[in-house]
Short mmCIF file of C-alpha atoms in Angstrom, two decimals:
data_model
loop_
_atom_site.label_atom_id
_atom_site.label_comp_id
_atom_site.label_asym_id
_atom_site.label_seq_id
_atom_site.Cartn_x
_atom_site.Cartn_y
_atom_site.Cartn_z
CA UNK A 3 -13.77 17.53 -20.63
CA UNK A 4 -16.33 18.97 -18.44
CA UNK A 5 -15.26 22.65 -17.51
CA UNK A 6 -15.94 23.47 -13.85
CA UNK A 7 -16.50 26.94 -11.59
CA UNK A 8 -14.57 26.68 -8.30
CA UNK A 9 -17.63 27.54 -6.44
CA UNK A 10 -19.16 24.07 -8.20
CA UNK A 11 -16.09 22.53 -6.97
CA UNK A 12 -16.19 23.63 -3.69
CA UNK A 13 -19.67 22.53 -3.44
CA UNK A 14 -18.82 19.06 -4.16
CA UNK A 15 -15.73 19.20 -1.97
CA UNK A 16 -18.01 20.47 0.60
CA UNK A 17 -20.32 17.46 0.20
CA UNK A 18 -17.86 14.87 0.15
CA UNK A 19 -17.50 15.01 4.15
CA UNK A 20 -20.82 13.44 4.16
CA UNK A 21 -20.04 10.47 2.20
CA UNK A 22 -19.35 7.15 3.26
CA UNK A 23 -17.31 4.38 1.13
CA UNK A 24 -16.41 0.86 1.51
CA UNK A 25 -13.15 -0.32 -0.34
CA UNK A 26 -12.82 -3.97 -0.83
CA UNK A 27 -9.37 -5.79 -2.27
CA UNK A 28 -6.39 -6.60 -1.94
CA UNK A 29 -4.85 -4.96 1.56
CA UNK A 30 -1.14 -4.12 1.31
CA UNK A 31 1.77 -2.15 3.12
CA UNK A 32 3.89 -0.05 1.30
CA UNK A 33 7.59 0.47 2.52
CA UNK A 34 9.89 2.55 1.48
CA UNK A 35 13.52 2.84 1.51
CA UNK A 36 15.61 6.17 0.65
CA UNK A 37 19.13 7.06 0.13
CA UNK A 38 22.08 7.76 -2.08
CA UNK A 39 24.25 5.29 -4.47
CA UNK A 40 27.54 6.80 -5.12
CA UNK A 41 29.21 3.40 -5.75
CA UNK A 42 29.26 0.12 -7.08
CA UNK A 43 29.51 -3.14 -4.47
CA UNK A 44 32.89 -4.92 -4.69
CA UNK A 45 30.61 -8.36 -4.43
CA UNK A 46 28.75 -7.75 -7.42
CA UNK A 47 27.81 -5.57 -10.25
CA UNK A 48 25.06 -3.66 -8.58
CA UNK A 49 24.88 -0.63 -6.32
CA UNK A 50 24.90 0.23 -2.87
CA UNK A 51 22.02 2.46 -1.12
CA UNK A 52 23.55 4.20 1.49
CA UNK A 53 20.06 4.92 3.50
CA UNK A 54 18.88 8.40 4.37
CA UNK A 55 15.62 7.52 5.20
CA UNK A 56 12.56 4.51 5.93
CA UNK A 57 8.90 5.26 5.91
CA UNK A 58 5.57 2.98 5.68
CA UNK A 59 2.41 3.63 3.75
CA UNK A 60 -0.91 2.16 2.99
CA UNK A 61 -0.88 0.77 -0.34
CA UNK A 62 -3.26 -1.48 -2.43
CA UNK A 63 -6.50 -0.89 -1.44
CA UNK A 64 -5.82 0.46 1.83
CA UNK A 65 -4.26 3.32 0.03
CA UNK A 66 -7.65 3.80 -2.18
CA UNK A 67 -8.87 4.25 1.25
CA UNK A 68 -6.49 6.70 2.60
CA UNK A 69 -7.82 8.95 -0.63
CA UNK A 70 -11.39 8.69 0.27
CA UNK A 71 -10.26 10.02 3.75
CA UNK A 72 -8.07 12.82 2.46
CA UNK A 73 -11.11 13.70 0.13
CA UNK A 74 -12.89 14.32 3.87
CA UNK A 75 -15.02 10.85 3.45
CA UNK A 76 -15.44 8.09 5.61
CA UNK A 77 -14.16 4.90 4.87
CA UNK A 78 -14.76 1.09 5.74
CA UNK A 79 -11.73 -1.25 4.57
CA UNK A 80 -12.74 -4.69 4.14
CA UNK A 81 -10.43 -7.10 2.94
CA UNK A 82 -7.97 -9.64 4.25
CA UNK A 83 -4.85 -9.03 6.39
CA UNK A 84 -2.30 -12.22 7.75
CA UNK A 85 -2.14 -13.06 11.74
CA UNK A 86 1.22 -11.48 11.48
CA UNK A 87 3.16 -8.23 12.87
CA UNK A 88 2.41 -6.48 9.02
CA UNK A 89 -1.03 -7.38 9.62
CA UNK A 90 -1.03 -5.68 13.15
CA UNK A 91 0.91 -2.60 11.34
CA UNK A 92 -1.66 -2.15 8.93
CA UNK A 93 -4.50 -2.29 10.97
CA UNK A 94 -2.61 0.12 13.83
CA UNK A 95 -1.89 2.61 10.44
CA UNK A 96 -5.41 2.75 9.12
CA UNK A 97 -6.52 3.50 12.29
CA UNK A 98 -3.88 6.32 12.86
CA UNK A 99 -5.37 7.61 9.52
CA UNK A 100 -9.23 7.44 10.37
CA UNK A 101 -9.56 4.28 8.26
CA UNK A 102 -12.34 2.08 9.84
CA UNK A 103 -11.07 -1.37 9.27
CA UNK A 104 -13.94 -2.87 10.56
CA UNK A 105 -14.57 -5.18 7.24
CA UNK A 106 -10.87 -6.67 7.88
CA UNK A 107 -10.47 -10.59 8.29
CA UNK A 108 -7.26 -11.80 9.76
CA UNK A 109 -5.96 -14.94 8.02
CA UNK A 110 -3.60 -16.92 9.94
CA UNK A 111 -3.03 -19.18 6.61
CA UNK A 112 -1.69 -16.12 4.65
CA UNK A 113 0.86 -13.31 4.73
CA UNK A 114 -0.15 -9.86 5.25
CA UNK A 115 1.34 -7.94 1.61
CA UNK A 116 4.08 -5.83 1.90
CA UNK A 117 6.05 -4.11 -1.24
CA UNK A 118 9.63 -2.51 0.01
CA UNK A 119 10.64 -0.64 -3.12
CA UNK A 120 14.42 1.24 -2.72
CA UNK A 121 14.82 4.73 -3.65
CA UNK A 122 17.84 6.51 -4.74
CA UNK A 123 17.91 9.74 -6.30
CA UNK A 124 14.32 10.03 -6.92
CA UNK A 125 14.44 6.69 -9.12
CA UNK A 126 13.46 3.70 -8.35
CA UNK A 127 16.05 0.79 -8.02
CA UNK A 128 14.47 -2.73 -7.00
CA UNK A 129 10.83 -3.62 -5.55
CA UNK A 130 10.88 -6.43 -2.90
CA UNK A 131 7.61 -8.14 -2.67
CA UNK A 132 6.29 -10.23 0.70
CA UNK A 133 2.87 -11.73 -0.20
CA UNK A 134 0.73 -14.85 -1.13
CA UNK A 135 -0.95 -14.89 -4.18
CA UNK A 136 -3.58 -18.12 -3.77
CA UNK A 137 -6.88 -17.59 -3.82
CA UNK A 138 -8.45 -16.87 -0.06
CA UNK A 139 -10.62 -19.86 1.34
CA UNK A 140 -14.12 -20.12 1.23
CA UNK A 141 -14.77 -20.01 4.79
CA UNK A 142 -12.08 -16.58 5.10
CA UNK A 143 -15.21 -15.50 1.95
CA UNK A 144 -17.86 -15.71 3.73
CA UNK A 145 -16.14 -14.24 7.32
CA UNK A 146 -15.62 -10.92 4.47
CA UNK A 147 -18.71 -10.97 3.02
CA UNK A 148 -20.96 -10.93 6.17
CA UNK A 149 -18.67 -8.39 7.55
CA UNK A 150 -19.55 -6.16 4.21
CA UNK A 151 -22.98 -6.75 4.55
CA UNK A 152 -23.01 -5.46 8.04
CA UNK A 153 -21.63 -2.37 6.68
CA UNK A 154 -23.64 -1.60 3.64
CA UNK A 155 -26.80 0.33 4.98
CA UNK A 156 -23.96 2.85 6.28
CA UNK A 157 -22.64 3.47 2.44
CA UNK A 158 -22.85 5.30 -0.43
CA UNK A 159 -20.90 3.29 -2.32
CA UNK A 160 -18.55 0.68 -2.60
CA UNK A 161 -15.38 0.09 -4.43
CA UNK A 162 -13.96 -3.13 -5.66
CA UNK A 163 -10.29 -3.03 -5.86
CA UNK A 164 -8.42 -6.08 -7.32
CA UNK A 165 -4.71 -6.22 -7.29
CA UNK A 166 -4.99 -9.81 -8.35
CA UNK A 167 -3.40 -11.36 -4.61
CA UNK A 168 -6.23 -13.67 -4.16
CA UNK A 169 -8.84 -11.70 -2.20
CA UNK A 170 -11.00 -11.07 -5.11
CA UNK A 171 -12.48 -14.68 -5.82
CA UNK A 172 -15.31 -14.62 -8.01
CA UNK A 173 -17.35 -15.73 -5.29
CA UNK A 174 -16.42 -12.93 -2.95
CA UNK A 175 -16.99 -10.51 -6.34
CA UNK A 176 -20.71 -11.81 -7.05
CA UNK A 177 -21.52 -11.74 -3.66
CA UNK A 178 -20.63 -8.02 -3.19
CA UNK A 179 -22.12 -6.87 -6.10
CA UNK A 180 -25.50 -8.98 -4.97
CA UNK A 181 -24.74 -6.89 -1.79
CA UNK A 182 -24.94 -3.53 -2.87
CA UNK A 183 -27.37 -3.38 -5.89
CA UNK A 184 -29.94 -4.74 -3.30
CA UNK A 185 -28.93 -1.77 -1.08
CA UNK A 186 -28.80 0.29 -3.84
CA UNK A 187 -25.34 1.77 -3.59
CA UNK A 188 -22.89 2.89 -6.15
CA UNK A 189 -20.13 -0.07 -7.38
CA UNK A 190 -16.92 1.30 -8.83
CA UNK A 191 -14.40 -1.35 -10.19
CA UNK A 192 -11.05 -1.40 -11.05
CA UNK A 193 -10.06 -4.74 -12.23
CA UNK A 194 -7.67 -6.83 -12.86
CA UNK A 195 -7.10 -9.74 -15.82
CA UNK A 196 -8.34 -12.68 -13.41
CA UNK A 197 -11.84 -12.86 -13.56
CA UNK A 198 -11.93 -9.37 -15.33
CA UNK A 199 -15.78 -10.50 -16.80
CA UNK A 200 -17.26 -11.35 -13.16
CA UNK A 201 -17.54 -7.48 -12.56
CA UNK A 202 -20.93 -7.72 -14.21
CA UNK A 203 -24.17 -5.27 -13.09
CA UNK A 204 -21.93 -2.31 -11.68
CA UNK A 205 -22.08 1.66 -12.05
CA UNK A 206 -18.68 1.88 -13.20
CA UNK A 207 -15.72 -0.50 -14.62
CA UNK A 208 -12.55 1.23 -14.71
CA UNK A 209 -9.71 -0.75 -16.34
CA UNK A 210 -6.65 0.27 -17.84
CA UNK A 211 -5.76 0.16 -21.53
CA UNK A 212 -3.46 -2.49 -21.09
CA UNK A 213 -5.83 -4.88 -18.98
CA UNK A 214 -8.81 -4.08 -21.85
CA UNK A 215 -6.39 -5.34 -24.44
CA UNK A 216 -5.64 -8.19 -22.29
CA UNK A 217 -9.16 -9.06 -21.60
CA UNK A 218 -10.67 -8.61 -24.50
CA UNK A 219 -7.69 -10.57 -26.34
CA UNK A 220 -6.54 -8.21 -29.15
CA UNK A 221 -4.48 -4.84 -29.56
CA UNK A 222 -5.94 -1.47 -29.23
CA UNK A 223 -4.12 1.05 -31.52
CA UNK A 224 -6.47 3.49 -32.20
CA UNK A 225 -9.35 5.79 -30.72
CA UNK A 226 -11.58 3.26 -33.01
CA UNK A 227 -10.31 0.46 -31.29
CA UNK A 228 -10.85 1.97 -27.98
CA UNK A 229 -14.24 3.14 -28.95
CA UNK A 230 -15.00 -0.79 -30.03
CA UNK A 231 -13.32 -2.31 -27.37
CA UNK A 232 -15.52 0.56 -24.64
CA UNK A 233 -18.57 -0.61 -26.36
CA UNK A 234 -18.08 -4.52 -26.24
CA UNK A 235 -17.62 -4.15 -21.97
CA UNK A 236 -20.66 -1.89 -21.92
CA UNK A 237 -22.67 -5.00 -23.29
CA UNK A 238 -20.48 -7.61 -21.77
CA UNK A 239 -20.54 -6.38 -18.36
CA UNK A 240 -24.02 -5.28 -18.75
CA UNK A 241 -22.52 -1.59 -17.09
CA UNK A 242 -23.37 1.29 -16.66
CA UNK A 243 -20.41 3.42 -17.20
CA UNK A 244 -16.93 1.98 -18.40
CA UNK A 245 -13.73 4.27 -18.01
CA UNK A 246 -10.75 3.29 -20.28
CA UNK A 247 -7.48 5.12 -18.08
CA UNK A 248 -4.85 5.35 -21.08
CA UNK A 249 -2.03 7.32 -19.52
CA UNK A 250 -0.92 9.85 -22.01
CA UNK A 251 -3.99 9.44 -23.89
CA UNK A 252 -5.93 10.40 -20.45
CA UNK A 253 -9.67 8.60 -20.73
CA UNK A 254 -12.04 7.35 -22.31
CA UNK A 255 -15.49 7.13 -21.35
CA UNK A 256 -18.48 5.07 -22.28
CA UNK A 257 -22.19 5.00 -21.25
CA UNK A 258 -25.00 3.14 -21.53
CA UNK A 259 -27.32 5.65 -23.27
CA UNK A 260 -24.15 5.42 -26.23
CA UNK A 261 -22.72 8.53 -25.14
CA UNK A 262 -18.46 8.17 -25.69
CA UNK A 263 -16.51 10.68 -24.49
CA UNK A 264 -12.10 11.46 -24.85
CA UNK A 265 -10.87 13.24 -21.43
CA UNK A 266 -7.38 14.49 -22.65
CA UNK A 267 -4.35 13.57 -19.73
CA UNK A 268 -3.05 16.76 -17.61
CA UNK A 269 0.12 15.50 -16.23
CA UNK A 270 2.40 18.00 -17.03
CA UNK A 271 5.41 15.55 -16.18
CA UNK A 272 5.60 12.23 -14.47
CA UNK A 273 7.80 11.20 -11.51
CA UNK A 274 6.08 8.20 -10.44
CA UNK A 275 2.93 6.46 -11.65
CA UNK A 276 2.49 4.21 -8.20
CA UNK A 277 -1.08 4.54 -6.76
CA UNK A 278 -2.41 6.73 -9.81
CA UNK A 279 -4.93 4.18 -10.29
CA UNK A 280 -5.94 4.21 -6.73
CA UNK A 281 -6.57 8.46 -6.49
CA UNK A 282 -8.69 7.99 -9.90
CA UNK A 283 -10.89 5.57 -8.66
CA UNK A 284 -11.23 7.23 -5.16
CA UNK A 285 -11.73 10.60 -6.72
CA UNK A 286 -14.31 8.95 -9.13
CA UNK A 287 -16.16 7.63 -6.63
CA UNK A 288 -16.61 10.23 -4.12
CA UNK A 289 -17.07 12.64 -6.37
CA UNK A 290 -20.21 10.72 -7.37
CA UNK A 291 -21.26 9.85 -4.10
CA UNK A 292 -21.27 13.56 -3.80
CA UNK A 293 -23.59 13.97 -6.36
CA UNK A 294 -20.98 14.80 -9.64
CA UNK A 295 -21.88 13.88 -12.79
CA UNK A 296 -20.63 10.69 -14.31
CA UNK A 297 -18.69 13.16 -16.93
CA UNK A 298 -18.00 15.61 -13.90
CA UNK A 299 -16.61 12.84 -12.27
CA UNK A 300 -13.90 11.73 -14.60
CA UNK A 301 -12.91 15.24 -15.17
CA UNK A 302 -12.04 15.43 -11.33
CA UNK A 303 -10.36 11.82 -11.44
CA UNK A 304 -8.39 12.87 -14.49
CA UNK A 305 -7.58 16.44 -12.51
CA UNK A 306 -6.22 13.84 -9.51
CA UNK A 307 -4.04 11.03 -11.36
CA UNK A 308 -2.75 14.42 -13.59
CA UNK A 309 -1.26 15.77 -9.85
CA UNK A 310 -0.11 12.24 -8.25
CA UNK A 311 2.23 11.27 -10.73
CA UNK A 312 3.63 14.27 -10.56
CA UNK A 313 5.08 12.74 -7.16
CA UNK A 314 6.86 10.68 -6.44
CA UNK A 315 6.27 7.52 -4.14
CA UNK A 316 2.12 6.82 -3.04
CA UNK A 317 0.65 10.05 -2.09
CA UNK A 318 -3.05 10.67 -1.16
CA UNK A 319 -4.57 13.61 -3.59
CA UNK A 320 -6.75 16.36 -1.41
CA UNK A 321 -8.89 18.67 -2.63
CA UNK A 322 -6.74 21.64 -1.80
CA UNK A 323 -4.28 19.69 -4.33
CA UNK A 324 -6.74 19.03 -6.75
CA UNK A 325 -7.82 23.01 -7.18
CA UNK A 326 -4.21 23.97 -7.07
CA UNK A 327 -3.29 21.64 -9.88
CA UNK A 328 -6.68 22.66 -11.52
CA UNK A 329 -5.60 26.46 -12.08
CA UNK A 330 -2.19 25.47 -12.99
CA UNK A 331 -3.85 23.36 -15.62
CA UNK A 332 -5.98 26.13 -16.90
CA UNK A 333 -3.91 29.44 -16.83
#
């Protein structure tokens, strides 16, 4: 782990207002419902939420977005929302947040993604999804991609966010990361299993363990098989950084000079994994738009997911959060 000074922290907080990030994926709504069970339903074996309380969040990429904001960046959403009252929400909701969803193509052929998940008693007790999985059309690919392009001379960087709901297409992948390496900009990727080897030629591929094992077809038990398994995407992938996330293991880090490096987890307890993912790669990325070290970098993400788990439900991490949880960390 890299040890920071606050005032290097501040500094990079500081320049983090000035940078500006596209996040492309899968757009969803997340809904919540709260309340109390204190008994069973006559009709069935399963219990009854008495609800206290209903909220709506960004979620999916939108919510990577929503971290880039409360990191003070800028943000351009591109990805695809349904001709549908959700899809209206979602737009109205980035908006309310500073989002810019001016990369967003409405899809009258397709459901805008929603995830209700019930909460009782700080548990979770069912997840009800709303969403089409098929791959987006061709024609709604290149309405995305020419809306991307418009935006890239205004970036620093772009993230590629795959929740595997049929917005990242291999076409629509390649022709992003054609976008930005001719503009020169940053790529940050956190994949999924479905085309998990089209993320070639980017500046940083962050999967999780599970989705390494996955991709790479065989278990990972120890640090050597991390190590291995790091070192195969590097050449695969042709990358320049790959981040292994391995939740109580924390991460693992691999460049392409051969440098490997173990950043140890500091969650101190966890309420809620939801949207970890998201504030690590949002944290990543800014704080290497703002000029952070790769290694910097994934000290700061690890400093993030540490504090959002802690939570529960899909909170945005701010930097005021980040140093708090930083000197509770260290003494």
């Amino acid at each position: 782990m890299v040890p920071f000074q606050e005032t290097r922290l501040f500094d990079l907080f500081e320049r983090m207002k000035t940078c500006r990030v596209a996040v492309l994926g899968d757009l969803m709504i997340d809904r919540y419902i709260w309340g109390d069970v204190t008994r069973i339903s006559p009709e069935a074996p399963v219990p009854i939420v008495e609800v206290t309380q209903e909220s709506a969040r960004l979620g999916g990429a939108a919510n990577v977005g929503n971290n880039i904001v409360s990191l003070g960046g800028s943000c351009f959403l591109a990805g695809v929302a349904g001709a549908d009252s959700n899809g209206d929400a979602l737009i109205s909701m980035t908006r309310d947040l500073r989002i810019n969803p001016a990369g967003i193509v409405r899809d009258p052929d397709r459901m805008t993604t929603v995830k209700t998940r019930v909460i009782a008693h700080q548990q979770h007790v069912v997840r009800i999804d709303h969403e089409h999985r098929h791959p987006i059309g061709e024609d709604v690919a290149r309405r995305l991609l020419s809306s991307l392009e418009d935006l890239m001379p205004q970036l620093d960087a772009l993230i590629l966010e795959d929740y595997n709901k049929g917005v990242m297409t291999e076409t629509v992948i390649r022709g992003a990361i054609d976008s930005a390496n001719r503009h020169g900009k940053l790529i940050m990727v956190d994949p999924k299993l479905s085309n998990f080897f089209a993320y070639r030629e980017v500046t940083v591929f962050k999967p999780n363990l599970k989705e390494t094992s996955e991709g790479l077809g065989r278990k990972l038990r120890t640090d050597a098989d991390v190590e291995e398994a790091g070192r195969e995407l590097l050449a695969r992938l042709n990358a320049r950084h790959v981040l292994i996330t391995r939740s109580e293991k924390g991460m693992s880090l691999f460049s392409s000079d051969g440098s490997v490096q173990h950043v140890p987890t500091r969650a101190k307890h966890v309420a809620d994994v939801s949207g970890a993912g998201d504030t690590v790669i949002a944290t990543l990325t800014m704080a290497m738009a703002a000029g952070a070290s790769v290694e910097e970098a994934a000290t700061l993400a690890n400093l993030a997911g540490g504090y959002v788990v802690g939570e529960v439900g899909i909170v945005p991490v701010t930097p005021d959060a980040i140093l708090e949880f930083g000197r509770k960390v260290h003494g």
